[in-house]
Short mmCIF file of C-alpha atoms and ligand atoms in Angstrom, two decimals:
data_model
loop_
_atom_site.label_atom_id
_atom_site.label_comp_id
_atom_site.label_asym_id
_atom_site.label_seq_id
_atom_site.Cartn_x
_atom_site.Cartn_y
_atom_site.Cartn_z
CA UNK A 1 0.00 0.00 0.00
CA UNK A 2 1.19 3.66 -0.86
CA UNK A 3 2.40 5.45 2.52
CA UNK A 4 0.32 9.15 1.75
CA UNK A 5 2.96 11.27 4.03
CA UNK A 6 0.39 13.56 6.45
CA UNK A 7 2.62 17.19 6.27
CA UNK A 8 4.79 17.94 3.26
CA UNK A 9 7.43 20.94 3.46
CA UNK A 10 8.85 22.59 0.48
CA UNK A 11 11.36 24.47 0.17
CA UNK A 12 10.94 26.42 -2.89
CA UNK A 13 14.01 27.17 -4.60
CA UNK A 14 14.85 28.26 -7.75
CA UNK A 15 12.84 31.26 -9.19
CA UNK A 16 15.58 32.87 -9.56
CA UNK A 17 17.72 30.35 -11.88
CA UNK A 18 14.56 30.21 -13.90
CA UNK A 19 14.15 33.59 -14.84
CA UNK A 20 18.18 34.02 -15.15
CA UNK A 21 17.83 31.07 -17.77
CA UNK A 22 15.00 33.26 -19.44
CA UNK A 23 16.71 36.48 -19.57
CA UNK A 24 13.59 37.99 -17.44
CA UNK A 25 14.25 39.69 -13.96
CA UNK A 26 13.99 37.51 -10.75
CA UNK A 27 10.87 38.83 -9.78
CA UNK A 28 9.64 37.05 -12.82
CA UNK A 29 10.75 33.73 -11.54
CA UNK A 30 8.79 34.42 -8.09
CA UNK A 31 5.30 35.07 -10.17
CA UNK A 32 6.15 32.16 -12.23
CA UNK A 33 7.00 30.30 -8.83
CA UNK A 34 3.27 31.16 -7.31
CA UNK A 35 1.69 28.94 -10.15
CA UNK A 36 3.87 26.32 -9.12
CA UNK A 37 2.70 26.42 -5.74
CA UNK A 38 -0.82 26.27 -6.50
CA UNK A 39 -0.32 23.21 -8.65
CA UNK A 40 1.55 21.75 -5.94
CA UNK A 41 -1.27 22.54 -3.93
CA UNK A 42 -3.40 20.57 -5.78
CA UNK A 43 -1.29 17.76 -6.35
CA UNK A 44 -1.24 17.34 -2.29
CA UNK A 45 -5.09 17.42 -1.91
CA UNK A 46 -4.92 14.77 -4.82
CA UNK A 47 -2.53 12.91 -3.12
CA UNK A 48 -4.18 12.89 0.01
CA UNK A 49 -1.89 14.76 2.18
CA UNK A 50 -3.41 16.59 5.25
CA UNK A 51 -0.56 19.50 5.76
CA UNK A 52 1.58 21.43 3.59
CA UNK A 53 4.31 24.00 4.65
CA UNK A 54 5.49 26.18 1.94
CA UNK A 55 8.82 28.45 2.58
CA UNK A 56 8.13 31.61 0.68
CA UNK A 57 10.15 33.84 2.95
CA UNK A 58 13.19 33.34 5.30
CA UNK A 59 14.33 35.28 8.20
CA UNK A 60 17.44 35.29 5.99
CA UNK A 61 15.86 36.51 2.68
CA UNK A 62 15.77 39.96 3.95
CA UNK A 63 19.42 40.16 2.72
CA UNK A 64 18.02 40.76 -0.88
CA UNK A 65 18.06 43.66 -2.82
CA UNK A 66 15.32 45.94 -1.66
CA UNK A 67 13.31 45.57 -5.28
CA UNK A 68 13.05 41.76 -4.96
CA UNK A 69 11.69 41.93 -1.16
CA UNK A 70 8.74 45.26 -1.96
CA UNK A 71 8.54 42.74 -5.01
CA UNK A 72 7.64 39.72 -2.66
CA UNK A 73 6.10 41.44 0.06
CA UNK A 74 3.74 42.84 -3.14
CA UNK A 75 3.00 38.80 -3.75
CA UNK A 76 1.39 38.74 -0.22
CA UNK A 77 -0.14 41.29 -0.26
CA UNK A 78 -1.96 41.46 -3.49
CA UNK A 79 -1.97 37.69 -4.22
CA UNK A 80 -2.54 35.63 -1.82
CA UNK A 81 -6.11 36.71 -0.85
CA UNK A 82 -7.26 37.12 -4.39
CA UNK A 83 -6.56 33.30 -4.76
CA UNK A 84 -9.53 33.07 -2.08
CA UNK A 85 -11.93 31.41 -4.81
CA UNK A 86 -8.87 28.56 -5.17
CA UNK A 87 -9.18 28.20 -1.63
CA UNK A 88 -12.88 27.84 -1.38
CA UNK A 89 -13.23 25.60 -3.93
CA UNK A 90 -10.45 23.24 -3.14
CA UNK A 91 -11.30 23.00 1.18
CA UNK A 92 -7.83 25.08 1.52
CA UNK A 93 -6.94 26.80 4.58
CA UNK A 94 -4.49 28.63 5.02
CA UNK A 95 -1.60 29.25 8.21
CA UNK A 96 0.90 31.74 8.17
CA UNK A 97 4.14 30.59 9.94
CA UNK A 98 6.59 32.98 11.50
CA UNK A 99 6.79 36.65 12.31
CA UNK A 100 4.27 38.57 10.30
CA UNK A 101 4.36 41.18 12.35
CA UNK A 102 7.51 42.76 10.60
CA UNK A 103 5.76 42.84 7.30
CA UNK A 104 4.42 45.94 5.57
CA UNK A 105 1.02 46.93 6.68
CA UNK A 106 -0.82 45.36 3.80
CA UNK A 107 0.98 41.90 3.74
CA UNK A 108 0.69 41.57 6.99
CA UNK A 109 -3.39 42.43 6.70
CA UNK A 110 -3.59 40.70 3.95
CA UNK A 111 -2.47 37.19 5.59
CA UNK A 112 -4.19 38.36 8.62
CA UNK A 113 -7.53 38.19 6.66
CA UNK A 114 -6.85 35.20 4.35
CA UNK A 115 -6.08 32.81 7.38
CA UNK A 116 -9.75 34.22 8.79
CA UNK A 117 -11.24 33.85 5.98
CA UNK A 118 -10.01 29.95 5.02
CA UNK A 119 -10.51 28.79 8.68
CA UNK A 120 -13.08 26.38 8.62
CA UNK A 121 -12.10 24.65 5.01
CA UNK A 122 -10.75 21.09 6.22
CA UNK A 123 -9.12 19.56 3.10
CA UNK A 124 -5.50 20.37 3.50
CA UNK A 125 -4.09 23.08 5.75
CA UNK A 126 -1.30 25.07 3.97
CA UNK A 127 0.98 26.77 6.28
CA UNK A 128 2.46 29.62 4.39
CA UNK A 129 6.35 30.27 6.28
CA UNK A 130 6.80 33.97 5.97
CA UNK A 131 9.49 35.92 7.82
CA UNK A 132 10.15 32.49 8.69
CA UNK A 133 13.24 30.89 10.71
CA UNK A 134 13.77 27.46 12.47
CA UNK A 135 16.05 29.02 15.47
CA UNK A 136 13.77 32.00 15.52
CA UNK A 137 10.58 29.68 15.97
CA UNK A 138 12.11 27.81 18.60
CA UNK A 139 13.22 30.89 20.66
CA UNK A 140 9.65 32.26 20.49
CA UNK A 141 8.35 29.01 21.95
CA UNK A 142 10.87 29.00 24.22
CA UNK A 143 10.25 32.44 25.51
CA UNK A 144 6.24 32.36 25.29
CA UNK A 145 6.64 28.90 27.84
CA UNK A 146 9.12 31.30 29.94
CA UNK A 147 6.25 34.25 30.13
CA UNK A 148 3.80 31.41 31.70
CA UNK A 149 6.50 30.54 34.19
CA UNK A 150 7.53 27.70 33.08
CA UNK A 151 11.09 27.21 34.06
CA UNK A 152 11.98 23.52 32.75
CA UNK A 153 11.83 23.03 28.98
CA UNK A 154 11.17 19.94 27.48
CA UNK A 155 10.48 19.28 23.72
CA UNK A 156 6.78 18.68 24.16
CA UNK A 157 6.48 21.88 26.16
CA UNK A 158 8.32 23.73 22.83
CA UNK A 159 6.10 22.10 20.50
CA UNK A 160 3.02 22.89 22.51
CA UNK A 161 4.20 26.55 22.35
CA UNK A 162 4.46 26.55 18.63
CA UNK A 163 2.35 29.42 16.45
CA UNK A 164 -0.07 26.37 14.94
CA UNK A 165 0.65 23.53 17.73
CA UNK A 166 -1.98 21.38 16.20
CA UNK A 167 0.28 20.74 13.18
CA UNK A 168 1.69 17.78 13.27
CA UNK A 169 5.19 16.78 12.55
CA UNK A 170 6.78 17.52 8.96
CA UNK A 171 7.01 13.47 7.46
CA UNK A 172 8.66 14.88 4.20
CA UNK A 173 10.80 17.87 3.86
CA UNK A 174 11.16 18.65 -0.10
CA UNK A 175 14.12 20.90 -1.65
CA UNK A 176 13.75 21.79 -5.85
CA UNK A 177 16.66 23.15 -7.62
CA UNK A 178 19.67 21.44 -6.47
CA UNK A 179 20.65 22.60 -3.45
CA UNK A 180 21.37 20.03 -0.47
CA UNK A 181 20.83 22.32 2.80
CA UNK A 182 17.90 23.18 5.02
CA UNK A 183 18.29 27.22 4.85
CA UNK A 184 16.48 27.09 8.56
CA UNK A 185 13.85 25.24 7.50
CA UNK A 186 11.73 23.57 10.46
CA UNK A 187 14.68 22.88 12.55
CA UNK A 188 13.13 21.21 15.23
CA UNK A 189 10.75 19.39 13.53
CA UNK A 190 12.60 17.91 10.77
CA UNK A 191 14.32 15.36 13.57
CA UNK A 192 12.32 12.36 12.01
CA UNK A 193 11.57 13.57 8.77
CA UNK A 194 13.13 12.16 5.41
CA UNK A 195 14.54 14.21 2.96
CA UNK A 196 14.19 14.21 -0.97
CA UNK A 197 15.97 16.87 -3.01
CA UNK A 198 14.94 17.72 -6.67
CA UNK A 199 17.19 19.12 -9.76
CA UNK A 200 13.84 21.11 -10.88
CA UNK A 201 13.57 24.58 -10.73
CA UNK A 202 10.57 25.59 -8.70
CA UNK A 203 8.78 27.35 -10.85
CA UNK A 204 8.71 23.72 -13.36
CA UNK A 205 6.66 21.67 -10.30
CA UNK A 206 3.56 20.22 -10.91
CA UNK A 207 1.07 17.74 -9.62
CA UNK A 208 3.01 15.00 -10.93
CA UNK A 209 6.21 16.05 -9.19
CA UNK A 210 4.28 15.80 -5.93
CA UNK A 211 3.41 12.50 -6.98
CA UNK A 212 6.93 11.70 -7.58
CA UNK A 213 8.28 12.68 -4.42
CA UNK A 214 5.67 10.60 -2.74
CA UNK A 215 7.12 7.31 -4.54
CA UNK A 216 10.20 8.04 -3.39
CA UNK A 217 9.21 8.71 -0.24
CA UNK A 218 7.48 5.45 0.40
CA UNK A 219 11.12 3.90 -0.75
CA UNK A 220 12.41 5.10 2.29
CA UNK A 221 12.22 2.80 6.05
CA UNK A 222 11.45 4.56 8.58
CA UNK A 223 13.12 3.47 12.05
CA UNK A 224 12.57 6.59 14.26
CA UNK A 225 15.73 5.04 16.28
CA UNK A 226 14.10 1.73 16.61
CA UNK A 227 14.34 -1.66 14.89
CA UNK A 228 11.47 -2.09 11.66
CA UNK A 229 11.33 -6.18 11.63
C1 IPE B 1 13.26 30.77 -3.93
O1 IPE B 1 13.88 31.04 -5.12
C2 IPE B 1 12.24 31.81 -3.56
C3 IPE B 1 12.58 32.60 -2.38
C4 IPE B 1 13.60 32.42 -1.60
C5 IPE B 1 11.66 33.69 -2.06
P1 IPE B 1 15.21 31.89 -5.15
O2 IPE B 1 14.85 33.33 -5.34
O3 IPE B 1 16.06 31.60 -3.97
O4 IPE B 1 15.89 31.34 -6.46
P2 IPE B 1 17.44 31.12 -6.71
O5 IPE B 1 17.96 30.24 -5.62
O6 IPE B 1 18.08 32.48 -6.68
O7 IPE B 1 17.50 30.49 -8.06
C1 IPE B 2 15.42 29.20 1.21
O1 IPE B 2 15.91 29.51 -0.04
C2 IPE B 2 14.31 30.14 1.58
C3 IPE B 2 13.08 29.98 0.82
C4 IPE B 2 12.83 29.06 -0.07
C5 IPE B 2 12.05 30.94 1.13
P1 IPE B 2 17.16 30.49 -0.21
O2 IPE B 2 17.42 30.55 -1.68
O3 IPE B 2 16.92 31.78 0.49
O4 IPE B 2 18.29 29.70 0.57
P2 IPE B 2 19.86 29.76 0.46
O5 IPE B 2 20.28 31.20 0.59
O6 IPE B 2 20.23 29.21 -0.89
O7 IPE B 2 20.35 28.88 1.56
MG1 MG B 3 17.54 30.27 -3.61
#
């Protein structure tokens, strides 16, 4: 029987390459990379899978010129809500993952009233990662347990301080375009999860490449430390 993983995290990388190849500016590789996402999107309710995290924006990707981030921070705001008929149709609702509070006005409104908007459709749950870091996440747990009082941390007690704690785990973690790292991609819950890194530019994915990483996924054994008989 096909193992459907339950949460999916991509790390979508590669606009840039594909515009570069195309002699168009990068922000054309980050509107050609939305598409891909909504495919993938689809190909993950097809699939069956209950939870997708998308990394659209790092802690780190502030670093960029200033064009490419108004250019981004432009994507959330005008984009993502006007997709809201995608969302309805297809049971999508949607999470925002890390600090949106240092976004521009509009972004952050704009994600503020799409996650409101999408919270009672139940076929996948899409957490978008924006401003997003894995050591940054784990500090704010950290310190939200420490303003309750709690003064012994465990890794339950960090997960249960999470921004969405009734996520579960990442099973799959998913890298396009070549590179082999995790750019701070849920640190702490990656511990268990298997990895399968993709040549393919994001902006090229489709259904069927979410299809694909799912065979390859159910290649894999998973131990979790123990012994699989
Ligand atoms: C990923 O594509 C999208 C974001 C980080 C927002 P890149 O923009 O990193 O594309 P490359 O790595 O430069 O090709
Ligand atoms: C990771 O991609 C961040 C996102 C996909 C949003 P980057 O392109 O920013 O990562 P590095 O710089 O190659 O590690
Ligand atoms: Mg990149």
């Amino acid at each position: 029987m096909r193992n459907i993983p339950q949460h999916i995290g991509f790390i979508m990388d590669g606009n840039g390459r594909w515009a570069k190849a195309r002699f168009l500016p990068r922000t054309a590789g980050h509107l050609a990379g939305l598409k891909a996402l909504k495919k993938v999107i689809l190909g993950c309710i097809n699939e069956g899978v209950r939870y997708a995290t998308l990394y659209c924006f790092s802690t780190e990707n502030w670093r960029r010129p200033q064009d490419e981030v108004n250019y981004l921070m432009g994507l959330f705001s005008e984009k993502i809500m006007g997709e809201f008929p995608f969302y309805e149709k297809n049971g999508i609702r949607i999470l925002t993952l890390g600090d949106i509070s240092a976004l521009p006005e509009d972004a952050r409104k704009s994600l503020e009233e799409v996650s409101e908007a999408t919270k009672n459709f139940d076929r996948i749950s899409v957490q978008l990662a924006i401003n997003y870091g894995g050591q940054a996440e784990i500090c704010q747990a950290v310190n939200a347990a420490i303003k309750e009082g709690i003064r012994e941390i465990s890794p339950e007690i960090i997960r249960a301080h999470f921004q969405n704690p009734d996520v579960p785990p990442v099973d799959l973690i998913v890298r396009s375009a070549g590179e082999f790292r995790i750019s701070n991609f849920l640190l702490f819950d990656s511990a268990y999860a298997e990895f399968v890194f993709c040549d393919k530019l994001w902006p090229d994915w489709g259904e069927k490449d979410v299809s694909d990483v799912i065979d390859t996924y159910n290649t894999r054994v998973r131990r979790f430390g123990g012994v699989v008989q």
